Structure formats: C-alpha cells, structure tokens
mmCIF file of C-alpha atoms and ligand atoms in Angstrom:
data_model
loop_
_atom_site.group_PDB
_atom_site.id
_atom_site.type_symbol
_atom_site.label_atom_id
_atom_site.label_comp_id
_atom_site.label_asym_id
_atom_site.label_seq_id
_atom_site.Cartn_x
_atom_site.Cartn_y
_atom_site.Cartn_z
ATOM 1 C CA MET A 1 -75.276 14.722 61.720
ATOM 2 C CA ARG A 2 -74.164 17.658 63.977
ATOM 3 C CA ILE A 3 -74.012 20.932 62.125
ATOM 4 C CA ILE A 4 -70.860 22.994 62.781
ATOM 5 C CA SER A 5 -71.845 26.546 63.311
ATOM 6 C CA GLY A 6 -68.599 28.032 64.632
ATOM 7 C CA VAL A 7 -68.181 29.913 61.372
ATOM 8 C CA THR A 8 -71.246 31.459 59.552
ATOM 9 C CA GLY A 9 -71.869 33.771 56.693
ATOM 10 C CA LYS A 10 -71.691 36.727 59.191
ATOM 11 C CA THR A 11 -68.328 35.654 60.735
ATOM 12 C CA LYS A 12 -65.604 38.440 60.476
ATOM 13 C CA LEU A 13 -62.235 37.332 59.390
ATOM 14 C CA LEU A 14 -58.984 38.233 61.241
ATOM 15 C CA GLY A 15 -55.468 36.910 60.846
ATOM 16 C CA VAL A 16 -51.806 37.352 61.001
ATOM 17 C CA ILE A 17 -49.294 37.494 58.029
ATOM 18 C CA GLY A 18 -45.601 36.563 58.605
ATOM 19 C CA ASN A 19 -43.138 33.697 57.846
ATOM 20 C CA PRO A 20 -42.659 31.500 59.794
ATOM 21 C CA LEU A 21 -45.983 31.271 61.778
ATOM 22 C CA SER A 22 -45.905 27.868 63.177
ATOM 23 C CA HIS A 23 -44.840 29.062 66.676
ATOM 24 C CA SER A 24 -47.126 32.044 66.769
ATOM 25 C CA ILE A 25 -49.680 32.015 69.674
ATOM 26 C CA SER A 26 -51.780 34.891 68.184
ATOM 27 C CA PRO A 27 -54.334 32.572 66.655
ATOM 28 C CA GLN A 28 -54.963 30.996 70.106
ATOM 29 C CA LEU A 29 -54.965 34.360 71.781
ATOM 30 C CA HIS A 30 -57.443 36.058 69.489
ATOM 31 C CA ASN A 31 -59.824 33.044 68.983
ATOM 32 C CA THR A 32 -59.897 32.688 72.826
ATOM 33 C CA LEU A 33 -60.782 36.352 73.127
ATOM 34 C CA SER A 34 -63.607 36.041 70.518
ATOM 35 C CA LYS A 35 -65.086 33.082 72.295
ATOM 36 C CA HIS A 36 -65.084 34.786 75.655
ATOM 37 C CA MET A 37 -66.131 38.050 74.335
ATOM 38 C CA ASN A 38 -69.018 36.355 72.373
ATOM 39 C CA ILE A 39 -67.883 38.001 69.199
ATOM 40 C CA ASP A 40 -68.437 36.170 65.888
ATOM 41 C CA ALA A 41 -64.915 36.273 64.531
ATOM 42 C CA VAL A 42 -62.204 33.861 63.450
ATOM 43 C CA TYR A 43 -58.465 34.598 63.392
ATOM 44 C CA VAL A 44 -56.156 32.473 61.026
ATOM 45 C CA PRO A 45 -52.565 32.244 60.131
ATOM 46 C CA PHE A 46 -51.496 33.414 56.582
ATOM 47 C CA GLU A 47 -47.842 32.329 56.057
ATOM 48 C CA VAL A 48 -46.767 34.516 53.174
ATOM 49 C CA LYS A 49 -43.668 34.330 51.100
ATOM 50 C CA LYS A 50 -41.699 37.581 50.581
ATOM 51 C CA GLU A 51 -42.468 37.779 46.696
ATOM 52 C CA ASN A 52 -46.169 37.349 47.479
ATOM 53 C CA LEU A 53 -46.518 40.105 50.220
ATOM 54 C CA SER A 54 -48.172 42.690 47.784
ATOM 55 C CA ASP A 55 -50.497 40.244 46.428
ATOM 56 C CA ALA A 56 -51.431 38.947 49.879
ATOM 57 C CA ILE A 57 -52.256 42.416 51.093
ATOM 58 C CA LYS A 58 -54.309 43.114 48.026
ATOM 59 C CA GLY A 59 -56.123 39.861 48.696
ATOM 60 C CA LEU A 60 -56.932 40.724 52.233
ATOM 61 C CA ARG A 61 -58.334 43.970 51.202
ATOM 62 C CA ALA A 62 -60.458 42.408 48.438
ATOM 63 C CA LEU A 63 -61.586 39.683 50.784
ATOM 64 C CA ASN A 64 -62.706 42.489 53.183
ATOM 65 C CA VAL A 65 -61.093 40.998 56.267
ATOM 66 C CA ALA A 66 -61.783 43.077 59.366
ATOM 67 C CA GLY A 67 -58.153 43.358 60.279
ATOM 68 C CA PHE A 68 -54.828 41.482 60.603
ATOM 69 C CA ASN A 69 -51.499 41.359 62.533
ATOM 70 C CA VAL A 70 -48.143 41.630 60.712
ATOM 71 C CA THR A 71 -45.243 39.785 62.191
ATOM 72 C CA ILE A 72 -41.569 39.066 61.353
ATOM 73 C CA PRO A 73 -40.227 39.654 58.704
ATOM 74 C CA TYR A 74 -42.968 42.047 57.293
ATOM 75 C CA LYS A 75 -43.534 44.713 59.929
ATOM 76 C CA ASN A 76 -41.523 47.285 57.809
ATOM 77 C CA ASP A 77 -42.189 46.137 54.373
ATOM 78 C CA VAL A 78 -46.008 46.129 54.812
ATOM 79 C CA MET A 79 -45.937 49.901 55.324
ATOM 80 C CA GLU A 80 -45.979 50.684 51.550
ATOM 81 C CA TYR A 81 -49.277 49.025 51.268
ATOM 82 C CA ILE A 82 -50.980 50.892 54.202
ATOM 83 C CA ASP A 83 -53.152 54.012 53.744
ATOM 84 C CA GLU A 84 -52.766 55.822 57.033
ATOM 85 C CA PHE A 85 -50.572 55.252 60.140
ATOM 86 C CA SER A 86 -50.757 55.916 63.892
ATOM 87 C CA ARG A 87 -48.040 58.348 65.193
ATOM 88 C CA GLU A 88 -46.239 55.459 66.887
ATOM 89 C CA ALA A 89 -46.128 53.319 63.765
ATOM 90 C CA GLU A 90 -44.935 56.230 61.686
ATOM 91 C CA LEU A 91 -42.125 57.055 64.089
ATOM 92 C CA ILE A 92 -40.948 53.488 64.578
ATOM 93 C CA GLY A 93 -41.318 52.628 60.917
ATOM 94 C CA ALA A 94 -43.155 49.381 61.631
ATOM 95 C CA VAL A 95 -46.684 48.228 61.748
ATOM 96 C CA ASN A 96 -48.015 45.116 63.617
ATOM 97 C CA THR A 97 -51.760 45.656 63.437
ATOM 98 C CA VAL A 98 -53.861 46.676 60.456
ATOM 99 C CA LYS A 99 -57.510 47.653 60.460
ATOM 100 C CA ASN A 100 -59.599 47.472 57.387
ATOM 101 C CA GLU A 101 -62.310 50.203 57.289
ATOM 102 C CA ASN A 102 -64.263 49.965 53.932
ATOM 103 C CA GLY A 103 -61.252 49.101 52.043
ATOM 104 C CA LYS A 104 -58.978 51.699 53.665
ATOM 105 C CA LEU A 105 -56.134 50.080 55.642
ATOM 106 C CA TYR A 106 -54.988 51.789 58.929
ATOM 107 C CA GLY A 107 -51.626 50.852 60.403
ATOM 108 C CA TYR A 108 -50.717 50.618 64.119
ATOM 109 C CA ASN A 109 -47.962 49.488 66.288
ATOM 110 C CA THR A 110 -49.515 48.014 69.404
ATOM 111 C CA ASP A 111 -46.090 46.697 70.747
ATOM 112 C CA VAL A 112 -45.744 50.242 72.153
ATOM 113 C CA SER A 113 -48.698 50.181 74.319
ATOM 114 C CA GLY A 114 -48.202 46.494 75.020
ATOM 115 C CA PHE A 115 -44.935 47.170 76.551
ATOM 116 C CA VAL A 116 -46.025 50.263 78.447
ATOM 117 C CA ARG A 117 -49.035 48.567 79.952
ATOM 118 C CA SER A 118 -47.256 45.500 80.859
ATOM 119 C CA PHE A 119 -44.261 47.489 82.405
ATOM 120 C CA LYS A 120 -46.455 49.829 84.522
ATOM 121 C CA GLU A 121 -48.867 47.166 85.711
ATOM 122 C CA GLU A 122 -46.405 44.477 86.427
ATOM 123 C CA SER A 123 -43.351 46.535 87.870
ATOM 124 C CA GLY A 124 -45.672 49.002 89.804
ATOM 125 C CA MET A 125 -43.172 51.680 88.676
ATOM 126 C CA ASP A 126 -44.207 54.943 86.875
ATOM 127 C CA LEU A 127 -42.029 55.738 83.900
ATOM 128 C CA LYS A 128 -42.017 59.595 84.044
ATOM 129 C CA GLY A 129 -38.664 61.200 84.621
ATOM 130 C CA LYS A 130 -36.883 57.708 84.875
ATOM 131 C CA LYS A 131 -33.634 56.680 83.288
ATOM 132 C CA ALA A 132 -33.983 53.597 80.988
ATOM 133 C CA VAL A 133 -31.259 51.310 79.572
ATOM 134 C CA LEU A 134 -32.260 49.299 76.571
ATOM 135 C CA LEU A 135 -30.099 46.346 75.646
ATOM 136 C CA GLY A 136 -30.496 45.735 71.969
ATOM 137 C CA ALA A 137 -31.614 47.849 68.986
ATOM 138 C CA GLY A 138 -33.968 45.677 66.847
ATOM 139 C CA GLY A 139 -37.624 45.970 66.239
ATOM 140 C CA ALA A 140 -38.711 45.407 69.833
ATOM 141 C CA SER A 141 -36.238 48.065 71.007
ATOM 142 C CA ARG A 142 -37.694 50.672 68.536
ATOM 143 C CA ALA A 143 -41.158 50.165 69.636
ATOM 144 C CA ILE A 144 -40.160 50.144 73.468
ATOM 145 C CA ALA A 145 -37.932 53.220 73.027
ATOM 146 C CA VAL A 146 -40.897 55.200 71.523
ATOM 147 C CA GLY A 147 -43.232 53.847 74.220
ATOM 148 C CA LEU A 148 -40.715 55.036 77.014
ATOM 149 C CA ALA A 149 -40.309 58.398 75.458
ATOM 150 C CA PHE A 150 -44.188 59.000 75.182
ATOM 151 C CA GLU A 151 -44.331 58.038 78.922
ATOM 152 C CA GLY A 152 -41.779 60.775 79.606
ATOM 153 C CA VAL A 153 -38.631 58.890 80.670
ATOM 154 C CA SER A 154 -35.743 61.444 81.057
ATOM 155 C CA ARG A 155 -33.091 59.431 79.263
ATOM 156 C CA ILE A 156 -32.653 56.313 77.153
ATOM 157 C CA SER A 157 -29.357 54.640 76.943
ATOM 158 C CA ILE A 158 -29.198 52.132 74.016
ATOM 159 C CA ILE A 159 -26.585 49.394 74.105
ATOM 160 C CA ASN A 160 -26.100 47.340 71.040
ATOM 161 C CA ARG A 161 -23.556 45.066 69.294
ATOM 162 C CA THR A 162 -24.185 47.001 66.003
ATOM 163 C CA ILE A 163 -23.916 50.758 66.882
ATOM 164 C CA SER A 164 -25.487 51.983 63.669
ATOM 165 C CA LYS A 165 -28.834 50.438 64.795
ATOM 166 C CA ALA A 166 -28.692 52.054 68.132
ATOM 167 C CA GLU A 167 -27.969 55.379 66.471
ATOM 168 C CA GLN A 168 -31.066 55.117 64.296
ATOM 169 C CA ILE A 169 -33.196 54.626 67.375
ATOM 170 C CA ALA A 170 -31.339 57.422 69.230
ATOM 171 C CA ASN A 171 -32.204 59.760 66.213
ATOM 172 C CA ILE A 172 -35.850 58.885 66.260
ATOM 173 C CA ILE A 173 -36.044 59.712 69.937
ATOM 174 C CA ASN A 174 -33.870 62.873 69.888
ATOM 175 C CA ASN A 175 -35.594 64.335 66.867
ATOM 176 C CA ASN A 176 -39.166 63.721 67.884
ATOM 177 C CA THR A 177 -39.571 63.693 71.662
ATOM 178 C CA LEU A 178 -38.307 65.517 74.681
ATOM 179 C CA THR A 179 -36.453 62.491 75.978
ATOM 180 C CA VAL A 180 -32.625 62.478 75.521
ATOM 181 C CA ALA A 181 -31.193 59.231 73.854
ATOM 182 C CA GLU A 182 -27.610 58.153 73.713
ATOM 183 C CA CYS A 183 -25.989 54.951 72.401
ATOM 184 C CA PHE A 184 -23.098 52.615 73.244
ATOM 185 C CA CYS A 185 -21.531 49.717 71.619
ATOM 186 C CA THR A 186 -21.806 46.486 73.747
ATOM 187 C CA ASN A 187 -18.009 46.594 74.291
ATOM 188 C CA ASP A 188 -17.806 50.209 75.300
ATOM 189 C CA LEU A 189 -15.915 50.512 78.717
ATOM 190 C CA LYS A 190 -18.666 52.798 79.984
ATOM 191 C CA VAL A 191 -21.388 50.132 79.744
ATOM 192 C CA PRO A 192 -21.182 48.728 83.316
ATOM 193 C CA GLU A 193 -21.623 52.365 84.629
ATOM 194 C CA VAL A 194 -24.501 53.075 82.298
ATOM 195 C CA LEU A 195 -26.031 49.871 83.472
ATOM 196 C CA ARG A 196 -25.779 50.740 87.134
ATOM 197 C CA GLU A 197 -27.084 54.234 86.660
ATOM 198 C CA GLY A 198 -30.520 53.117 85.052
ATOM 199 C CA ASP A 199 -33.612 52.942 86.920
ATOM 200 C CA ILE A 200 -34.915 50.348 84.590
ATOM 201 C CA ILE A 201 -32.939 47.913 82.389
ATOM 202 C CA ILE A 202 -34.708 46.254 79.491
ATOM 203 C CA ASN A 203 -33.455 43.344 77.575
ATOM 204 C CA THR A 204 -34.723 43.583 73.980
ATOM 205 C CA THR A 205 -32.298 41.182 72.411
ATOM 206 C CA SER A 206 -32.877 37.563 71.663
ATOM 207 C CA LEU A 207 -30.062 36.474 74.016
ATOM 208 C CA GLY A 208 -31.423 34.082 76.603
ATOM 209 C CA MET A 209 -34.312 32.794 74.528
ATOM 210 C CA PHE A 210 -35.187 29.102 74.248
ATOM 211 C CA PRO A 211 -33.196 27.052 73.477
ATOM 212 C CA ASP A 212 -30.122 29.009 74.142
ATOM 213 C CA ILE A 213 -31.021 29.764 77.736
ATOM 214 C CA GLU A 214 -27.507 30.409 78.876
ATOM 215 C CA GLY A 215 -27.317 33.530 76.770
ATOM 216 C CA THR A 216 -27.390 36.835 78.486
ATOM 217 C CA PRO A 217 -27.185 40.568 77.362
ATOM 218 C CA VAL A 218 -25.134 41.424 80.477
ATOM 219 C CA ASN A 219 -21.733 39.947 81.381
ATOM 220 C CA PHE A 220 -22.110 38.270 84.665
ATOM 221 C CA PRO A 221 -20.798 38.566 87.468
ATOM 222 C CA PHE A 222 -22.377 42.071 87.613
ATOM 223 C CA GLU A 223 -23.809 43.964 90.608
ATOM 224 C CA PHE A 224 -27.020 45.765 89.837
ATOM 225 C CA THR A 225 -28.080 48.771 91.793
ATOM 226 C CA LYS A 226 -30.663 48.410 94.530
ATOM 227 C CA GLY A 227 -34.214 49.292 93.378
ATOM 228 C CA GLN A 228 -33.646 48.844 89.698
ATOM 229 C CA VAL A 229 -36.292 47.010 87.712
ATOM 230 C CA LEU A 230 -35.318 44.518 85.117
ATOM 231 C CA TYR A 231 -37.575 43.769 82.159
ATOM 232 C CA ASP A 232 -36.989 41.061 79.539
ATOM 233 C CA VAL A 233 -38.974 40.970 76.324
ATOM 234 C CA ILE A 234 -38.383 37.244 76.268
ATOM 235 C CA TYR A 235 -41.136 34.994 77.628
ATOM 236 C CA ASN A 236 -39.777 31.512 76.866
ATOM 237 C CA PRO A 237 -38.152 30.675 79.336
ATOM 238 C CA ALA A 238 -40.342 32.625 81.795
ATOM 239 C CA LYS A 239 -37.209 33.589 83.678
ATOM 240 C CA THR A 240 -34.097 34.130 81.475
ATOM 241 C CA ARG A 241 -30.601 34.176 83.111
ATOM 242 C CA PHE A 242 -30.714 37.938 83.046
ATOM 243 C CA LEU A 243 -33.919 38.030 85.099
ATOM 244 C CA MET A 244 -32.754 35.145 87.422
ATOM 245 C CA GLU A 245 -29.565 37.091 88.224
ATOM 246 C CA GLY A 246 -31.483 40.191 89.049
ATOM 247 C CA GLU A 247 -33.919 38.250 91.269
ATOM 248 C CA LYS A 248 -30.981 36.732 93.145
ATOM 249 C CA GLN A 249 -29.813 40.291 93.866
ATOM 250 C CA GLY A 250 -33.471 41.173 95.161
ATOM 251 C CA LEU A 251 -34.568 43.275 92.211
ATOM 252 C CA LYS A 252 -38.128 43.427 90.720
ATOM 253 C CA THR A 253 -38.249 41.488 87.365
ATOM 254 C CA VAL A 254 -40.769 41.133 84.647
ATOM 255 C CA ASN A 255 -40.841 38.963 81.580
ATOM 256 C CA GLY A 256 -42.363 39.665 78.122
ATOM 257 C CA LEU A 257 -45.495 37.682 78.368
ATOM 258 C CA GLY A 258 -47.487 40.733 79.450
ATOM 259 C CA MET A 259 -46.254 42.727 76.464
ATOM 260 C CA LEU A 260 -47.182 39.944 74.109
ATOM 261 C CA ILE A 261 -50.794 39.648 75.609
ATOM 262 C CA TYR A 262 -51.434 43.491 75.900
ATOM 263 C CA GLN A 263 -50.190 44.119 72.131
ATOM 264 C CA GLY A 264 -52.886 41.507 71.120
ATOM 265 C CA ILE A 265 -55.525 42.892 73.404
ATOM 266 C CA GLN A 266 -54.951 46.312 71.990
ATOM 267 C CA ALA A 267 -55.092 45.004 68.352
ATOM 268 C CA TYR A 268 -58.346 43.176 69.102
ATOM 269 C CA GLU A 269 -59.952 46.332 70.677
ATOM 270 C CA ILE A 270 -58.860 48.320 67.612
ATOM 271 C CA TRP A 271 -60.389 45.819 65.225
ATOM 272 C CA MET A 272 -63.588 45.149 67.109
ATOM 273 C CA ASP A 273 -64.226 48.576 68.821
ATOM 274 C CA VAL A 274 -64.615 46.913 72.152
ATOM 275 C CA LYS A 275 -62.944 47.059 75.546
ATOM 276 C CA VAL A 276 -61.567 43.771 76.749
ATOM 277 C CA PRO A 277 -62.547 43.434 80.471
ATOM 278 C CA GLU A 278 -59.754 43.265 83.020
ATOM 279 C CA ARG A 279 -60.921 39.913 84.501
ATOM 280 C CA LEU A 280 -60.607 38.223 81.030
ATOM 281 C CA ILE A 281 -57.153 39.740 80.664
ATOM 282 C CA LYS A 282 -56.052 38.359 84.010
ATOM 283 C CA ASN A 283 -57.523 34.937 83.002
ATOM 284 C CA LEU A 284 -55.838 34.974 79.625
ATOM 285 C CA TYR A 285 -52.479 35.807 81.165
ATOM 286 C CA ARG A 286 -52.889 32.818 83.721
ATOM 287 C CA ALA A 287 -53.741 30.481 80.886
ATOM 288 C CA PHE A 288 -50.958 31.554 78.571
ATOM 289 C CA SER A 289 -48.338 31.480 81.410
ATOM 290 C CA GLU A 290 -49.202 27.761 81.815
ATOM 291 C CA LEU A 291 -48.921 26.953 78.099
HETATM 292 P P1 LIG B 1 -34.429 41.882 65.873
HETATM 293 O O1 LIG B 1 -35.080 43.133 65.252
HETATM 294 O O2 LIG B 1 -33.763 40.747 65.010
HETATM 295 O O3 LIG B 1 -33.265 42.405 66.919
HETATM 296 C C1 LIG B 1 -32.505 41.373 67.624
HETATM 297 C C2 LIG B 1 -31.612 42.244 68.688
HETATM 298 O O4 LIG B 1 -30.838 41.322 69.397
HETATM 299 C C3 LIG B 1 -30.575 43.177 68.033
HETATM 300 O O5 LIG B 1 -30.329 44.189 68.802
HETATM 301 C C4 LIG B 1 -29.333 42.256 67.903
HETATM 302 O O6 LIG B 1 -28.091 42.896 67.803
HETATM 303 C C5 LIG B 1 -29.507 41.512 69.146
HETATM 304 N N1 LIG B 1 -28.790 40.143 69.120
HETATM 305 C C6 LIG B 1 -29.124 39.099 68.512
HETATM 306 N N2 LIG B 1 -28.160 38.118 68.640
HETATM 307 C C7 LIG B 1 -27.196 38.628 69.331
HETATM 308 C C8 LIG B 1 -25.859 38.122 69.785
HETATM 309 N N3 LIG B 1 -25.537 36.943 69.574
HETATM 310 N N4 LIG B 1 -24.992 38.990 70.460
HETATM 311 C C9 LIG B 1 -25.553 40.287 70.706
HETATM 312 N N5 LIG B 1 -26.562 40.796 70.357
HETATM 313 C C10 LIG B 1 -27.534 40.017 69.656
HETATM 314 O O7 LIG B 1 -35.517 41.071 66.802
HETATM 315 P P2 LIG B 1 -36.724 41.621 67.616
HETATM 316 O O8 LIG B 1 -37.974 41.684 66.819
HETATM 317 O O9 LIG B 1 -36.396 43.023 68.123
HETATM 318 O O10 LIG B 1 -36.973 40.630 68.738
HETATM 319 C C11 LIG B 1 -35.953 40.587 69.811
HETATM 320 C C12 LIG B 1 -36.512 39.638 70.858
HETATM 321 O O11 LIG B 1 -37.622 40.283 71.366
HETATM 322 C C13 LIG B 1 -36.825 38.212 70.426
HETATM 323 O O12 LIG B 1 -36.523 37.361 71.453
HETATM 324 C C14 LIG B 1 -38.377 38.349 70.312
HETATM 325 O O13 LIG B 1 -39.178 36.982 70.474
HETATM 326 C C15 LIG B 1 -38.772 39.196 71.466
HETATM 327 N N6 LIG B 1 -40.091 39.986 71.271
HETATM 328 C C16 LIG B 1 -40.900 39.766 72.258
HETATM 329 C C17 LIG B 1 -42.228 40.664 72.127
HETATM 330 C C18 LIG B 1 -43.187 40.500 73.210
HETATM 331 O O14 LIG B 1 -44.266 40.806 72.986
HETATM 332 N N7 LIG B 1 -42.804 40.107 74.393
HETATM 333 C C19 LIG B 1 -42.383 41.305 71.062
HETATM 334 C C20 LIG B 1 -41.308 41.553 69.934
HETATM 335 C C21 LIG B 1 -40.253 40.752 70.198
HETATM 336 P P3 LIG B 1 -27.594 43.390 66.391
HETATM 337 O O15 LIG B 1 -28.399 44.611 65.951
HETATM 338 O O16 LIG B 1 -26.064 43.774 66.571
HETATM 339 O O17 LIG B 1 -27.811 42.282 65.528
#
C-alpha cells in the first residue's frame, strides 16, 4: 500500500468561507502555490450558511487555521468577528482575507492591491493624477475606488444604476483621501461626456459576464477617446463586449484575471510571510488563463 503524505500532522490549514463556492478557483490557486513554493499547507472550501457564520468563524479560530479568504456574501458580515483591520479593509467596510495569529484575527482587503498591481503591470499606465471612471458601485467598485485613491488619481467618476450606492463610495473617497469623487446615475445625460473625459474606464458591474456575454455597461455605438485604457473586472469571458469594442477602436484593454490572481497572491503572502516569485506568478497567470 502507498502511504499518502500530502497532508501530515504539521500541515497548515487555509480555506475560504462563502456561499456558493462551487465555482471558486481559490482552492486551485492556493494549493498550486503551496506545491510550487514547497510549503506544507492545504486550502479547502468551507461553504457556510448565513445562520452559521458566527459558529464557523469561532470554529476556524478554535481549530487554529493559519488564515482564510472570505467571499460573497460574507465580506461585510464577517467584520464583526475580526479583531483588527488593515486601513483599506476598514475604509471599504469589507474583508476578503483573514490571518490568524495566536488566536487573534486580522482582516485585510487584498482586492485593493490585486487591482492596483494588475492595472499597473498590465496596462503599463501610472495612476497618479489620472481621471478614472468607475462603472458600477458594488463590492468590487468600493475596493477599486480605494485603490485608485491610494494611488493618487485626481478624480473618480462613479456611474451606477442605483445612485445611493455610488454616493456611499464617493463619500468614502471624499472624506478620507485627497481624490475628488463624483457620481452619476446610469441614465444621466452627462454620462457620455464623463466617459470620454476619463483616462481610464473600469467596468466593475457584472454586465457582460458569462453566460450573458452580450451585456455591456456602455451603450454602443460609442466612440471612446484615443489613449484611454479600458479595464474589466470580469475574466469569464476573457474579452467582454466592453473590452472588444475598445479593442476595435485601438484602445489598451485589460481583463480581471490579473486582479483575481494578485489578490490571491497577496493573501498567500500575508498568511505565510513569504514573497511569491515573479516567475511563479507569470506561470500561474498563463495556466489560469487556459483553464
Ligand atoms: P455586487 O456588489 O453585486 O455589484 C454589482 C454591480 O453591478 C452593481 O453596481 C450593480 O448595480 C451592477 N449591476 C448588476 N446588474 C446590473 C444590470 N442589469 N444593470 C446595471 N447594473 C447592474 O458585485 P461585485 O462583488 O462588485 O462583483 C461585480 C463583478 O466583479 C462580478 O462580475 C464579479 O465576478 C467581479 N469581480 C471580479 C473580481 C476579480 O478579482 N477580477 C473581484 C471581485 C468581483 P446596482 O448597484 O444598481 O445593483
């Protein structure tokens, strides 16, 4: 008989809590990282029902897991069980990464750095002093708005179907950073002009995501401005209609796969106190874009 030694008495436990989790690629991402970093850790999904969230966190603390991710729908609700937050997590009001240090839980939001690193590396554009347009005002938008403001963009224009959600994000930015934030309802007549004036346009809505791939956050036909960069948080499909239209007009376009991978890399670095080498990140990116 062959003895299975993948998990031993010394293996560290990592995981993700959310619901549903069946489509999550985080277990594959983190277990691939552990294998290639030669780190004795295993990452598992914990699908948790809302009424069990408190018990689940207590359990994770009691079982002394090294850390865990938090995903939809618990990124906000989990905060009441966390002991200390990073500045980003506190500003956004959402945690996606928790580290357990001797029973004390530290909450982070790595979507912020995940977006910033992906945007800068993949677009080649510096964010300082730029004008950004954010389409959408959900969780992804909040994290990206804070990331953009920390990077010193001069203005963020938030366009959303539900204006109150855009206003909440604008308030966070205007009350805590030097960046000026403004908001518009999707059907505001000024929207086409706002879109044309941005250096960067970022889709943070779920419009265009598989299987509704005809969806788009911009009404086409629409003429973008030369030199604009289009970013879409969606990575399935790899090219949404929003990105395809931009590409047709000769613009630089970036999808959300880099953000997804970099938020995971940063979480792993926080849990394990390691630096993931660039070459491994490039290989991971290539492997996950072929999934
Ligand atoms: P969320 O909090 O539910 O926000 C959804 C946003 O999309 C809201 O602004 C919502 O507008 C808008 N929206 C949805 N359906 C719409 C419609 N039919 N018409 C107009 N607006 C619509 O979701 P989220 O967590 O921010 O996620 C948004 C997208 O980002 C998803 O596709 C998700 O997979 C992706 N994401 C990617 C990453 C990554 O790492 N690449 C990370 C996080 C999220 P209202 O406010 O008016 O409802």
